[in-house]
């Protein structure tokens, strides 16, 4: 086991400890200030947290792969905007605005994945082949999403937001759903929750237990060694960037039709910074997919705090509680966020031909 | 990009803008609109009438100031994506000072000038302090400034909205706006007869450009700043403390962003409002600065170009049945192409237009 692997495991422990501490803190506050803590930590609250964490975790796992291979995909937010838009637009266009079936919604999700993959190819061409500055190109993706997202919505719906659309139905797995707590969380919930967890596990296995995963890591740590070993670095990087686009597309569709009811194009759009939080989630998870999922859960919980506080009778204005995730990002980055980024991130790799 | 010659940079700027506009026109046509009408309305909206020109110069003024703020940081190798947040906080500080001191100070021209100066001072301090925060986080905790500044943008809009909406909104007002500033707190328009543009504002922006240029090119501080951006280890060997440079750079950048905020509050709004509804000058400024190759002087033509695009885009939004967001998208495309100078270098080579082999 290499030193990096060891650090990864420790990071995971730190992350888990952090989440446990947060739960204990709420519990402690509950007893100290006579908070009705049991009302704060309900199955419903965990369910909402999981749903809020989903888009963050999905985008983060894609971004993690890209960065592991040496490309900082800072455009996740922009890709998510396109994913959200396509996810909402395709079912609507398919049915001409009529009654949208569950199948139409799934077609929308697949379309979002495909469209964002294609956009990510363009991003890869610019950053990998034409050696564009990754940070600037990623920002451009964000601006393009902020501009063309609402623009396309206007072309389709006549306004920057879509009308109310249906969302993916909950999936109830017989038998498994009757497991206490876990059953309700995973097997009587949005199928996307289960999908997110499966994808997270798959991403972990591929990254740490397959030859391909080692290629990805080598492309980010020591591309010339990988090249010497006869693996095409450019190809590996293209693959991870396209994967990150696909995952961000799925994440965006999750927001608009997975748990939400359509596309919102006002302000920072319905994505509202989740793409940026996703980047912090995988940094916090030290590029480990499972750690990333846990970090996303933390941010998801922040996101849902307002509803939880309301149920126990503390009403903070939405404009303030909505800021919790952003503040959490700052705290995470400042106090625990220092991570060792892959050595070759941001550097274009030229084969000496 | 830092190695490119001045001529090359200008060529890249022109090529990326033209390509972005061309793509924009193609998208307009593909969405079923008239591309020729789009382009002609864009030009007319920018320079068609004297009031359109005043509006364009107003947008350019803001973009030049915000662009210089971005350029200062980029020059030193720090990405300040938080200009929008510093701009919001700066303008809010101006509004607070003006609204709270106006009843204390004598009304009239003298009071107006004092209020404008104090308000601007507050904006500069607030903007600088708000930018120092991510600078400190980067220097002493290794926190990526791209992400912290973006988070601080969200936080600035949220908190300022909360304060304006909850504490500064007059009784019974339906919109989250503060009281208007007293009528004597205003910049006279002088040349154009416009309520929201004053040539004094443009002069302030140009003077700032000059000051920043001189500081960067002729002072020890500016030299350290640019060396740190080019070659951090060299700067460290020559006795520059890189951590301190990061913090001062961000502060300097935020000071200029704050100044833009003051100008926005005094010259354009005349009150303060929900920051989520403000134009995204701080983001477009990133495009302005990149197009200018982060050169403070180059920010002026780039700011004029984007001011024109902005004015044209808004005119399109008002008159044609086309969404103005399109122009935001085109700005994004410009940024994308500016990010990839290699694309143009290779294209130039292939077309036999020169462009040196590296």
XYZ file of C-alpha atoms in Angstrom:
711
model
C 0.000 0.000 0.000
C 1.451 3.338 -0.978
C 1.694 6.367 1.237
C -0.998 8.090 -0.788
C -3.374 5.218 -0.162
C -2.679 5.386 3.525
C -3.401 9.107 3.597
C -6.600 8.423 1.708
C -7.766 6.001 4.351
C -6.898 8.379 7.137
C -8.743 11.139 5.367
C -11.782 8.937 5.237
C -11.531 8.385 8.969
C -11.242 12.127 9.477
C -14.282 12.681 7.294
C -16.361 10.118 9.119
C -15.221 11.558 12.436
C -16.313 14.990 11.228
C -19.786 13.794 10.363
C -20.114 11.912 13.628
C -18.995 15.075 15.433
C -21.630 17.103 13.586
C -24.339 14.645 14.594
C -23.085 14.664 18.182
C -23.031 18.457 18.138
C -26.687 18.565 17.132
C -27.408 15.937 19.764
C -25.441 17.901 22.356
C -27.196 21.123 21.452
C -30.448 19.217 21.701
C -29.854 18.302 25.334
C -28.218 21.589 26.331
C -30.741 23.959 24.863
C -33.643 21.561 25.146
C -33.896 21.312 21.387
C -36.289 18.619 20.355
C -33.298 16.764 18.855
C -35.265 13.647 18.064
C -37.416 15.785 15.801
C -34.296 17.056 14.097
C -32.807 13.635 13.405
C -35.713 11.809 11.796
C -35.798 9.275 8.987
C -37.524 11.916 6.892
C -34.645 14.293 7.544
C -32.114 11.687 6.424
C -34.197 10.992 3.365
C -34.218 14.651 2.399
C -30.505 14.864 3.153
C -29.782 11.944 0.846
C -31.815 13.546 -1.913
C -30.095 16.892 -1.476
C -26.689 15.181 -1.456
C -27.368 13.219 -4.650
C -26.664 15.884 -7.279
C -23.591 17.034 -5.361
C -22.192 13.514 -5.036
C -22.843 12.590 -8.676
C -21.120 15.677 -10.045
C -18.318 15.315 -7.510
C -17.485 11.737 -8.501
C -17.167 12.784 -12.134
C -15.019 15.780 -11.220
C -12.885 13.561 -9.028
C -12.046 11.248 -11.936
C -11.142 14.161 -14.199
C -8.897 15.739 -11.600
C -7.307 12.401 -10.668
C -6.276 12.075 -14.298
C -4.828 15.592 -14.385
C -7.677 17.773 -15.690
C -9.319 20.148 -13.220
C -12.899 20.252 -14.525
C -13.952 23.450 -12.825
C -16.903 23.708 -15.214
C -19.050 21.193 -13.306
C -21.548 23.926 -12.417
C -21.990 24.808 -16.086
C -22.389 21.184 -17.150
C -24.986 20.734 -14.406
C -26.989 23.682 -15.738
C -27.070 22.067 -19.176
C -27.943 18.701 -17.628
C -30.838 20.240 -15.704
C -32.075 22.014 -18.811
C -31.880 19.021 -21.146
C -33.408 16.745 -18.512
C -36.445 19.014 -18.318
C -36.617 19.992 -21.980
C -36.487 16.577 -23.634
C -39.547 15.045 -21.904
C -41.453 18.272 -22.513
C -40.544 18.383 -26.192
C -41.217 14.662 -26.634
C -44.774 15.024 -25.425
C -45.374 18.490 -26.841
C -46.085 19.686 -23.323
C -48.766 17.080 -22.861
C -48.846 14.445 -20.163
C -45.284 13.387 -19.417
C -44.883 9.742 -18.464
C -42.187 8.206 -16.262
C -40.544 6.730 -19.368
C -40.278 10.226 -20.882
C -38.504 11.408 -17.754
C -35.958 8.608 -17.981
C -35.375 9.494 -21.620
C -34.742 13.050 -20.384
C -32.141 11.804 -17.924
C -30.371 9.779 -20.595
C -30.474 12.760 -22.958
C -28.944 14.978 -20.259
C -26.106 12.482 -19.838
C -25.521 12.296 -23.586
C -25.654 16.029 -24.260
C -23.280 16.811 -21.402
C -20.916 14.073 -22.587
C -20.771 15.733 -25.989
C -20.157 19.136 -24.395
C -17.433 17.568 -22.266
C -15.752 16.272 -25.423
C -15.498 19.882 -26.581
C -14.090 20.836 -23.176
C -11.545 18.014 -23.461
C -10.535 19.097 -26.960
C -9.803 22.595 -25.666
C -8.102 21.647 -22.402
C -6.301 18.414 -23.311
C -5.500 18.860 -26.993
C -5.323 22.633 -27.297
C -3.874 23.085 -23.808
C -6.351 25.769 -22.750
C -5.985 27.064 -19.203
C -8.231 24.665 -17.314
C -9.471 27.185 -14.764
C -10.365 29.784 -17.369
C -11.983 27.238 -19.694
C -13.983 25.837 -16.775
C -15.191 29.316 -15.850
C -16.188 29.776 -19.472
C -18.315 26.625 -19.281
C -20.065 28.143 -16.258
C -20.713 31.454 -18.051
C -21.928 29.635 -21.147
C -24.303 27.603 -18.974
C -25.557 30.725 -17.185
C -26.171 32.416 -20.535
C -27.314 29.703 -22.904
C -29.193 27.716 -20.245
C -31.861 30.381 -19.627
C -31.661 31.398 -23.304
C -32.556 27.908 -24.471
C -35.299 27.764 -21.847
C -36.753 30.960 -23.323
C -36.653 29.496 -26.803
C -38.512 26.387 -25.595
C -40.892 27.708 -22.937
C -41.007 31.456 -23.591
C -39.495 32.196 -20.166
C -36.261 31.431 -18.346
C -37.952 28.725 -16.276
C -39.939 25.685 -17.350
C -43.534 25.067 -16.279
C -44.000 22.580 -13.438
C -43.025 19.115 -14.601
C -43.522 15.737 -12.965
C -40.565 14.066 -11.289
C -39.282 10.512 -11.094
C -41.517 8.332 -8.927
C -40.222 6.721 -5.781
C -39.164 3.126 -6.093
C -40.407 0.696 -3.502
C -38.495 -2.546 -3.481
C -40.678 -5.245 -1.932
C -39.200 -6.928 1.151
C -36.048 -4.772 1.278
C -38.164 -1.691 1.932
C -39.430 -3.222 5.167
C -35.940 -3.159 6.723
C -36.225 -0.597 9.516
C -34.771 2.872 8.715
C -32.432 1.673 5.932
C -35.362 0.256 3.996
C -37.123 3.591 3.928
C -33.932 5.458 3.114
C -32.764 3.331 0.208
C -35.510 1.024 -0.956
C -38.577 3.242 -0.578
C -37.134 6.398 -2.039
C -36.103 7.917 -5.343
C -34.376 5.279 -7.475
C -31.707 7.903 -8.102
C -30.630 7.627 -4.461
C -29.906 3.952 -4.935
C -28.221 4.706 -8.272
C -25.978 7.315 -6.633
C -24.852 4.851 -3.999
C -24.214 2.108 -6.554
C -22.266 4.514 -8.777
C -20.205 5.629 -5.795
C -19.235 2.062 -4.958
C -18.491 1.302 -8.608
C -16.357 4.441 -8.870
C -14.387 3.372 -5.807
C -13.817 -0.148 -7.135
C -12.728 1.056 -10.566
C -10.384 3.714 -9.184
C -8.655 1.625 -6.563
C -9.075 -1.974 -7.686
C -8.705 -2.063 -11.459
C -5.898 -1.539 -13.908
C -7.884 1.279 -15.498
C -8.075 3.049 -12.146
C -4.306 2.941 -11.888
C -4.041 4.447 -15.355
C -6.307 7.280 -14.238
C -4.199 7.896 -11.153
C -0.948 7.679 -13.093
C -2.209 10.153 -15.715
C -2.559 12.710 -12.940
C 0.542 11.828 -10.940
C 3.153 10.890 -13.469
C 1.909 11.069 -17.035
C 5.293 10.460 -18.628
C 5.679 7.166 -16.752
C 2.247 6.104 -17.977
C 3.269 7.102 -21.484
C 6.450 5.049 -21.190
C 4.343 2.104 -20.127
C 2.578 2.397 -23.449
C -0.728 3.904 -22.337
C -2.077 6.917 -24.197
C -2.333 9.681 -21.560
C -4.514 11.863 -23.785
C -6.985 9.051 -24.206
C -7.252 8.429 -20.467
C -7.810 12.138 -19.858
C -10.453 12.386 -22.579
C -12.285 9.456 -21.025
C -12.317 10.930 -17.519
C -13.363 14.387 -18.727
C -16.236 12.911 -20.734
C -17.199 10.823 -17.693
C -17.202 13.963 -15.547
C -19.470 15.671 -18.079
C -21.831 12.684 -18.125
C -22.008 12.599 -14.331
C -22.623 16.348 -14.132
C -25.376 15.924 -16.727
C -26.988 13.228 -14.602
C -26.568 15.435 -11.542
C -28.289 18.329 -13.287
C -31.195 16.169 -14.474
C -31.485 14.880 -10.911
C -32.122 18.473 -9.847
C -34.685 19.376 -12.489
C -36.729 16.170 -12.826
C -35.199 13.698 -10.385
C -36.300 15.468 -7.232
C -37.402 18.869 -8.552
C -40.251 19.797 -10.827
C -38.628 21.520 -13.743
C -35.894 23.935 -14.753
C -35.408 27.306 -13.056
C -33.303 29.823 -14.958
C -33.469 32.861 -12.700
C -30.532 34.065 -10.616
C -27.827 31.419 -10.376
C -30.313 28.903 -11.866
C -31.613 25.943 -9.906
C -28.096 24.508 -9.753
C -27.260 27.457 -7.504
C -23.626 26.676 -6.739
C -23.954 22.914 -6.265
C -21.322 22.312 -8.934
C -18.840 24.350 -6.922
C -19.824 22.573 -3.737
C -19.238 19.292 -5.590
C -15.620 20.288 -6.183
C -15.179 20.922 -2.470
C -16.943 17.620 -1.717
C -14.325 15.590 -3.555
C -11.468 17.669 -2.162
C -12.890 17.064 1.305
C -13.249 13.374 0.481
C -9.621 13.417 -0.669
C -10.568 12.101 -4.118
C -11.997 8.955 -2.570
C -15.498 8.318 -3.987
C -16.822 7.048 -0.669
C -15.363 9.951 1.273
C -16.858 12.207 -1.395
C -20.312 10.734 -0.880
C -20.016 11.339 2.870
C -18.906 14.932 2.291
C -21.843 15.410 -0.072
C -24.166 14.135 2.651
C -22.765 16.790 4.966
C -23.537 19.509 2.409
C -26.916 17.933 1.701
C -27.728 18.115 5.392
C -26.774 21.805 5.403
C -29.067 22.342 2.474
C -31.986 20.756 4.314
C -31.323 22.471 7.617
C -33.912 25.147 6.994
C -36.777 22.670 6.776
C -35.502 20.878 9.847
C -35.216 24.089 11.832
C -38.734 25.050 10.795
C -40.199 21.765 11.956
C -38.832 22.404 15.421
C -40.098 25.954 15.437
C -36.953 27.964 14.729
C -37.613 30.145 11.748
C -34.571 31.685 10.171
C -35.140 33.470 6.880
C -34.455 31.265 3.866
C -31.922 33.763 2.593
C -29.741 33.000 5.617
C -30.171 29.244 6.009
C -29.622 28.919 2.269
C -26.099 30.171 2.896
C -25.142 27.354 5.270
C -23.647 25.118 2.567
C -21.477 27.949 1.248
C -20.254 28.831 4.714
C -19.591 25.150 5.358
C -17.465 25.045 2.194
C -15.361 27.943 3.465
C -14.919 26.303 6.872
C -14.021 22.973 5.292
C -11.511 24.526 2.903
C -9.923 26.676 5.584
C -9.639 24.243 8.454
C -9.561 20.751 7.005
C -9.507 21.270 3.296
C -5.850 21.062 2.514
C -5.470 18.095 0.245
C -2.594 16.931 -1.869
C -3.735 17.454 -5.436
C -2.405 15.079 -8.104
C 1.043 16.255 -9.172
C 0.255 16.869 -12.838
C -3.127 18.604 -12.476
C -3.448 21.596 -14.735
C -0.426 20.670 -16.814
C -1.019 19.702 -20.397
C 0.883 16.588 -21.398
C 2.812 16.589 -24.655
C 4.054 13.339 -26.086
C 7.502 13.790 -27.543
C 6.936 12.683 -31.064
C -0.247 33.212 -22.689
C 2.243 35.289 -20.764
C 4.855 34.515 -23.385
C 2.753 35.752 -26.280
C 3.803 38.973 -27.964
C 1.574 42.041 -27.834
C 0.625 41.608 -31.468
C -0.215 37.974 -30.900
C -2.406 38.889 -27.948
C -4.325 41.429 -29.976
C -4.772 38.879 -32.740
C -6.027 36.308 -30.228
C -8.423 38.861 -28.705
C -9.854 39.821 -32.085
C -10.074 36.236 -33.296
C -11.742 34.901 -30.149
C -14.277 37.732 -30.029
C -15.137 37.364 -33.701
C -15.438 33.599 -33.410
C -17.677 33.941 -30.343
C -19.907 36.499 -32.083
C -20.075 34.343 -35.178
C -21.077 31.314 -33.104
C -23.621 33.506 -31.289
C -25.133 34.538 -34.618
C -25.275 30.885 -35.724
C -27.068 29.978 -32.496
C -29.505 32.862 -33.039
C -30.224 31.600 -36.533
C -30.529 27.996 -35.332
C -33.062 29.066 -32.687
C -35.237 30.448 -35.456
C -34.434 34.143 -35.119
C -33.071 36.526 -37.720
C -29.287 36.676 -37.269
C -28.836 39.827 -39.365
C -31.465 41.612 -37.309
C -29.676 40.381 -34.179
C -26.308 41.781 -35.208
C -27.676 45.099 -36.439
C -29.732 45.537 -33.250
C -26.625 44.737 -31.227
C -24.706 47.527 -32.958
C -27.613 49.985 -32.849
C -28.171 49.281 -29.161
C -24.545 50.119 -28.440
C -23.883 53.201 -30.573
C -27.118 53.992 -32.455
C -28.247 57.060 -30.526
C -26.586 59.349 -28.018
C -28.590 57.835 -25.174
C -27.511 54.373 -26.316
C -23.896 55.572 -26.270
C -24.373 56.959 -22.760
C -25.757 53.598 -21.677
C -22.862 51.777 -23.302
C -20.303 54.042 -21.616
C -22.061 53.491 -18.302
C -21.705 49.710 -18.674
C -18.127 50.156 -19.924
C -17.263 52.273 -16.890
C -18.344 49.493 -14.571
C -16.650 46.806 -16.643
C -13.382 48.737 -16.871
C -13.243 49.158 -13.083
C -14.245 45.568 -12.368
C -11.917 44.403 -15.145
C -8.962 46.191 -13.592
C -9.818 44.566 -10.262
C -9.702 41.136 -11.893
C -6.520 41.988 -13.829
C -4.588 42.961 -10.689
C -5.126 39.519 -9.193
C -4.662 37.531 -12.401
C -1.408 39.355 -13.037
C -0.104 38.054 -9.722
C -1.260 34.543 -10.532
C -4.233 34.686 -8.148
C -7.741 34.047 -9.487
C -10.113 36.559 -7.949
C -13.508 35.285 -9.103
C -14.992 37.186 -6.167
C -15.075 40.637 -7.750
C -18.864 40.425 -7.922
C -19.086 39.822 -4.169
C -16.594 42.582 -3.358
C -18.546 44.884 -5.659
C -21.783 44.043 -3.807
C -20.266 44.508 -0.353
C -18.566 47.750 -1.431
C -21.769 49.249 -2.807
C -23.637 48.190 0.314
C -21.087 49.969 2.525
C -21.555 53.099 0.421
C -25.312 52.897 0.804
C -25.062 52.414 4.566
C -22.769 55.427 5.014
C -24.851 57.687 2.806
C -28.185 56.691 4.352
C -26.939 56.959 7.933
C -24.878 60.133 7.643
C -27.210 62.105 5.365
C -29.493 63.265 8.217
C -26.460 64.387 10.254
C -24.653 66.334 7.550
C -25.892 69.587 5.960
C -27.939 69.138 2.793
C -26.760 70.649 -0.478
C -23.757 70.370 -2.742
C -21.113 70.363 0.012
C -22.913 67.680 1.982
C -23.309 65.719 -1.240
C -19.605 65.782 -1.995
C -18.718 64.795 1.576
C -21.221 61.931 1.496
C -19.921 60.710 -1.871
C -16.325 60.774 -0.630
C -17.138 59.049 2.666
C -19.348 56.513 0.901
C -16.607 55.730 -1.587
C -14.054 55.396 1.198
C -16.351 52.920 2.956
C -16.737 50.916 -0.250
C -13.001 50.760 -0.803
C -12.377 49.573 2.753
C -15.221 47.046 2.664
C -14.268 45.708 -0.765
C -10.619 45.384 0.232
C -11.478 43.629 3.492
C -13.877 41.236 1.795
C -11.178 40.314 -0.718
C -8.501 39.977 1.979
C -10.522 37.115 3.463
C -9.988 34.628 0.611
C -6.431 35.979 0.326
C -5.751 34.981 3.932
C -7.444 31.626 3.415
C -5.269 30.921 0.392
C -2.028 32.150 1.923
C -2.298 30.525 5.319
C -4.618 27.550 4.836
C -4.016 26.619 1.214
C -7.708 27.061 0.369
C -8.270 27.301 -3.381
C -9.214 30.930 -4.037
C -11.324 30.121 -7.071
C -13.757 28.230 -4.870
C -13.602 30.450 -1.779
C -14.221 33.621 -3.782
C -17.197 32.048 -5.549
C -18.644 30.940 -2.196
C -18.093 34.471 -0.878
C -20.036 35.818 -3.875
C -23.036 33.709 -2.904
C -22.643 34.718 0.735
C -22.379 38.435 -0.123
C -25.602 38.394 -2.160
C -27.425 36.390 0.500
C -26.358 38.444 3.488
C -26.783 41.825 1.790
C -30.224 40.799 0.557
C -31.131 39.709 4.080
C -29.990 43.026 5.557
C -31.627 45.196 2.905
C -34.846 43.209 2.978
C -35.045 42.888 6.749
C -33.682 46.162 8.091
C -33.377 48.827 5.403
C -36.617 48.434 3.516
C -38.928 51.335 4.366
C -42.300 50.571 6.014
C -44.839 49.314 3.525
C -42.427 49.185 0.601
C -43.178 46.267 -1.695
C -39.683 45.787 -3.129
C -36.533 45.035 -1.110
C -35.075 48.483 -1.779
C -33.569 50.955 0.663
C -34.713 54.567 0.896
C -33.405 56.572 -2.072
C -30.252 58.625 -1.432
C -30.849 62.371 -0.989
C -31.140 64.087 -4.375
C -27.935 66.097 -3.827
C -25.877 62.890 -3.602
C -25.293 62.479 -7.311
C -22.687 62.859 -9.998
C -23.637 65.531 -12.568
C -23.922 63.967 -16.007
C -22.068 66.908 -17.693
C -21.871 65.628 -21.279
C -24.680 63.172 -21.850
C -28.081 63.974 -20.487
C -28.452 60.705 -18.626
C -29.745 60.046 -15.127
C -27.514 57.031 -14.663
C -24.307 57.966 -16.445
C -21.841 60.675 -15.583
C -18.657 61.381 -17.460
C -17.100 61.836 -14.010
C -17.680 58.142 -13.410
C -15.842 57.250 -16.595
C -13.045 59.636 -15.601
C -12.754 57.899 -12.224
C -12.495 54.542 -14.002
C -9.809 55.785 -16.394
C -7.865 57.423 -13.568
C -7.983 54.129 -11.674
C -6.619 52.338 -14.726
C -3.713 54.781 -14.846
C -2.971 54.497 -11.141
C -3.043 50.696 -11.292
C -0.854 50.704 -14.387
C 1.723 52.946 -12.728
C 1.674 50.900 -9.521
C 2.152 47.659 -11.440
C 4.810 48.928 -13.825
C 6.738 51.438 -11.764
C 6.677 50.495 -8.112
C 8.412 47.881 -6.009
C 5.026 46.507 -4.928
C 3.884 46.106 -8.507
C 7.153 44.471 -9.471
C 6.891 41.950 -6.629
C 3.314 41.267 -7.553
C 4.021 40.539 -11.200
C 7.145 38.469 -10.415
C 5.150 36.352 -8.012
C 2.657 35.744 -10.801
C 5.344 34.779 -13.312
C 7.772 32.852 -11.220
C 6.936 32.315 -7.606
C 10.264 30.752 -6.616
C 12.270 33.594 -8.164
C 10.160 36.089 -6.267
C 10.754 34.177 -3.052
C 14.524 34.181 -3.636
C 14.532 37.915 -4.234
C 13.064 38.390 -0.785
C 9.359 38.629 -1.592
C 7.160 37.035 1.029
C 4.699 35.144 -1.222
C 2.032 34.766 1.439
C 1.935 38.457 2.161
C 1.920 39.221 -1.559
C -1.167 37.044 -2.032
C -3.044 38.909 0.710
C -2.021 42.387 -0.461
C -2.802 41.480 -4.069
C -6.280 40.320 -3.182
C -6.845 43.388 -1.017
C -5.693 45.714 -3.802
C -7.982 43.906 -6.220
C -10.902 44.146 -3.788
C -10.300 47.843 -3.237
C -10.870 48.494 -6.940
C -13.913 46.183 -6.921
C -15.262 48.155 -3.965
C -14.769 51.381 -5.884
C -16.852 49.907 -8.692
C -19.528 49.122 -6.103
C -19.548 52.708 -4.845
C -19.921 54.050 -8.368
C -22.742 51.600 -9.036
C -24.625 52.683 -5.900
C -24.119 56.427 -6.376
C -24.112 56.908 -10.141
C -26.434 54.174 -11.347
C -28.845 53.146 -8.577
C -29.195 56.072 -6.181
C -30.404 53.534 -3.543
C -29.553 49.935 -2.724
C -31.442 46.809 -3.565
C -31.468 43.030 -3.847
C -27.956 42.105 -5.116
C -29.347 39.045 -6.891
C -30.939 41.420 -9.386
C -27.728 43.353 -10.099
C -25.899 43.040 -13.408
C -23.065 40.505 -13.208
C -20.284 43.028 -13.819
C -17.868 41.058 -11.652
C -18.184 37.987 -13.867
C -18.138 39.752 -17.214
C -15.057 41.548 -15.909
C -13.223 38.216 -15.983
C -13.791 38.111 -19.732
C -12.726 41.754 -20.002
C -9.488 41.113 -18.151
C -8.653 37.934 -20.070
C -9.301 39.621 -23.385
C -6.906 42.370 -22.293
C -4.290 39.715 -21.405
C -4.619 41.038 -17.828
C -2.967 44.298 -18.860
C -4.564 47.268 -17.021
C -4.327 49.490 -20.104
C -5.781 46.786 -22.330
C -8.800 46.645 -20.038
C -10.028 49.974 -21.484
C -10.677 48.799 -25.068
C -11.864 45.404 -23.783
C -14.216 47.164 -21.355
C -15.583 49.336 -24.153
C -16.191 46.263 -26.316
C -18.024 44.411 -23.552
C -19.911 47.570 -22.565
C -21.079 47.709 -26.170
C -22.065 44.035 -26.152
C -23.912 44.538 -22.897
C -25.766 47.641 -24.079
C -26.590 45.956 -27.379
C -27.772 42.849 -25.550
C -30.096 44.825 -23.304
C -31.455 46.770 -26.271
C -32.191 43.445 -27.950
C -33.983 42.282 -24.811
C -36.193 45.381 -24.834
C -36.993 45.693 -28.510
C -36.692 42.333 -30.234
C -38.365 39.196 -29.034
C -34.976 37.671 -28.258
C -33.701 36.754 -24.805
C -30.839 38.997 -23.629
C -29.209 36.002 -21.902
C -27.838 35.181 -25.311
C -25.232 37.901 -24.910
C -24.135 36.376 -21.580
C -23.580 33.130 -23.428
C -21.542 34.890 -26.106
C -19.393 36.429 -23.346
C -18.799 32.887 -22.071
C -17.723 31.802 -25.539
C -15.243 34.690 -25.703
C -13.741 33.508 -22.404
C -13.573 29.950 -23.702
C -11.684 30.947 -26.831
C -9.386 33.329 -24.984
C -8.495 30.404 -22.703
C -7.145 28.456 -25.626
C -4.595 30.622 -27.439
C -3.055 27.384 -28.671
C -6.207 26.808 -30.735
C -5.617 29.996 -32.676
C -1.896 29.457 -32.919
C -2.456 26.058 -34.475
C -5.243 27.369 -36.694
C -2.935 30.173 -37.811
C -0.173 27.719 -38.616
C -2.437 25.449 -40.577
C -3.810 28.338 -42.603
C -0.293 29.551 -43.290
C -0.850 32.827 -41.456
C 2.369 32.454 -39.501
C 2.353 31.853 -35.788
C 5.666 30.573 -34.608
C 6.521 26.982 -33.947
C 7.145 26.679 -30.257
